[in-house]
XYZ file of C-alpha atoms in Angstrom:
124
model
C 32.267 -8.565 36.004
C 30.248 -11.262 36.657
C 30.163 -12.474 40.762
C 31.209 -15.709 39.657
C 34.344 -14.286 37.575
C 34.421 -11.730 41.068
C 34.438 -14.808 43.347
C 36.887 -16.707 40.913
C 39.337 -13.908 40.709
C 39.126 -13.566 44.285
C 40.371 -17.407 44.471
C 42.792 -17.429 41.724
C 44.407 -13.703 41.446
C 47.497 -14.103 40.102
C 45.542 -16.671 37.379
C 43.571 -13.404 36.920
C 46.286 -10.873 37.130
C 48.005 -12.818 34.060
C 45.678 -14.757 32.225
C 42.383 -12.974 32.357
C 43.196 -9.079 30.842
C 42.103 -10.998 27.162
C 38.953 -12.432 28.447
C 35.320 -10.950 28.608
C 34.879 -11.438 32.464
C 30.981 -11.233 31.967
C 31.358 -14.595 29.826
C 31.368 -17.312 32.526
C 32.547 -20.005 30.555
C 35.656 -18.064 28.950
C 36.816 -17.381 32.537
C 36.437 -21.216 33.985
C 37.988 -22.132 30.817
C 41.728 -20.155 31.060
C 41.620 -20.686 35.085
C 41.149 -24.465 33.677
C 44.298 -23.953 31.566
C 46.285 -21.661 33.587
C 45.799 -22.556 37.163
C 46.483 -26.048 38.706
C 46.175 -27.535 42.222
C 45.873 -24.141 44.115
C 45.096 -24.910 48.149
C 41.760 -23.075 48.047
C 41.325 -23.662 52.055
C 44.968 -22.356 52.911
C 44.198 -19.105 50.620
C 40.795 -18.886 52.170
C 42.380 -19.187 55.548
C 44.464 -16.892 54.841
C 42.441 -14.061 54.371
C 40.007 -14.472 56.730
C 43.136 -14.523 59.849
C 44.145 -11.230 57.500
C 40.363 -9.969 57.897
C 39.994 -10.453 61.735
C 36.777 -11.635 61.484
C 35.649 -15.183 61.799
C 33.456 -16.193 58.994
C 32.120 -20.025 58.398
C 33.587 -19.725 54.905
C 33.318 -23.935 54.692
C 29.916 -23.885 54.798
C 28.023 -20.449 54.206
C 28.117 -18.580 50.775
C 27.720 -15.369 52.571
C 30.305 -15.793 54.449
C 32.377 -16.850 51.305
C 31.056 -13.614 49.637
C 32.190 -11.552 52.430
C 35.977 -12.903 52.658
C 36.144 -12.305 49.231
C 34.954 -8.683 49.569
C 31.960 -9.218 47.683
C 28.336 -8.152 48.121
C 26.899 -10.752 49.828
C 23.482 -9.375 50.206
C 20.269 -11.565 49.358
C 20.218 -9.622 45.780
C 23.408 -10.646 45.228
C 22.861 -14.046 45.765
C 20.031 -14.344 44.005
C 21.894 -12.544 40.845
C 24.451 -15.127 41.394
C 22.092 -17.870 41.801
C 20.581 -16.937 38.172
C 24.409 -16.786 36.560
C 24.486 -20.263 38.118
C 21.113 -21.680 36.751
C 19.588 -21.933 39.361
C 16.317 -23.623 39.384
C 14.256 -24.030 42.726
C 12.441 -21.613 44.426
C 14.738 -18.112 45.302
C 12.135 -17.478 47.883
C 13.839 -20.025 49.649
C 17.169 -18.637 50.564
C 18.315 -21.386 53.126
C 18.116 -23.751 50.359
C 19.371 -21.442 47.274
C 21.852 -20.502 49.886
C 23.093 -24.388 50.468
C 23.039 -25.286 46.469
C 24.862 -21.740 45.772
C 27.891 -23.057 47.998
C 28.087 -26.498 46.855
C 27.883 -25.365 43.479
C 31.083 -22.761 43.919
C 33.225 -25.592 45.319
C 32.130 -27.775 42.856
C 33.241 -25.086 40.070
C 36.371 -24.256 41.987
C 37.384 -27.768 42.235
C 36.824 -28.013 38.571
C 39.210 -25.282 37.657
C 42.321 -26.365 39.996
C 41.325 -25.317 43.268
C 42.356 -27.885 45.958
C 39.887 -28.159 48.562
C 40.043 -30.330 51.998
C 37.890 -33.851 51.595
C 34.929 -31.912 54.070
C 34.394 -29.477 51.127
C 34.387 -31.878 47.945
């Protein structure tokens, strides 16, 4: 699975626990496209919340994609990010993580917002 369709199921499980067993979770678009169907105004920020009191650990989840990465259970070393970064098209300098780092989480709540996530007027 791609870490986009890893950070989207993440997000949206029950979307993904009844939706997404037809869909090639390597194809990006196919993903964003039954979420977009299937899954409407979901309070991203109250699910995030959620399981980062259930984690114990506080994480700056609101601004910092590796902190997004880890409440999600994902890998959220610089690898990682830069794999993500190239599912994502990204196009400046990778060498630069602060900056990949910044575009890589507007980008996410851009594309959650897109697909029914909810988020709080700070995020949007």
């Amino acid at each position: 699975m791609s870490i986009f369709g890893s950070i989207m199921k993440g997000i949206f499980p029950k979307a993904e626990a009844t939706t997404l067993d037809n869909v090639d979770l390597q194809d990006d678009v196919a993903v964003a496209e039954v979420l977009q169907e299937t899954v409407k105004d979901v309070d991203v920020a109250a699910i995030l919340t959620a399981l980062e009191a259930k984690s114990g650990q506080k994480l700056n989840w609101k601004t910092s994609i590796v902190d997004l990465m880890k409440l999600l259970g994902l890998d959220s070393s610089l690898s990682a990010r830069k794999a993500l970064a190239q599912e994502l098209n990204y196009e400046g300098d990778m060498s630069d993580s602060a900056t990949m780092n910044i575009w890589l989480h507007k980008q996410i709540m851009t594309m959650i917002a897109k697909n029914g996530g909810v988020l709080p007027a700070d995020l949007q």
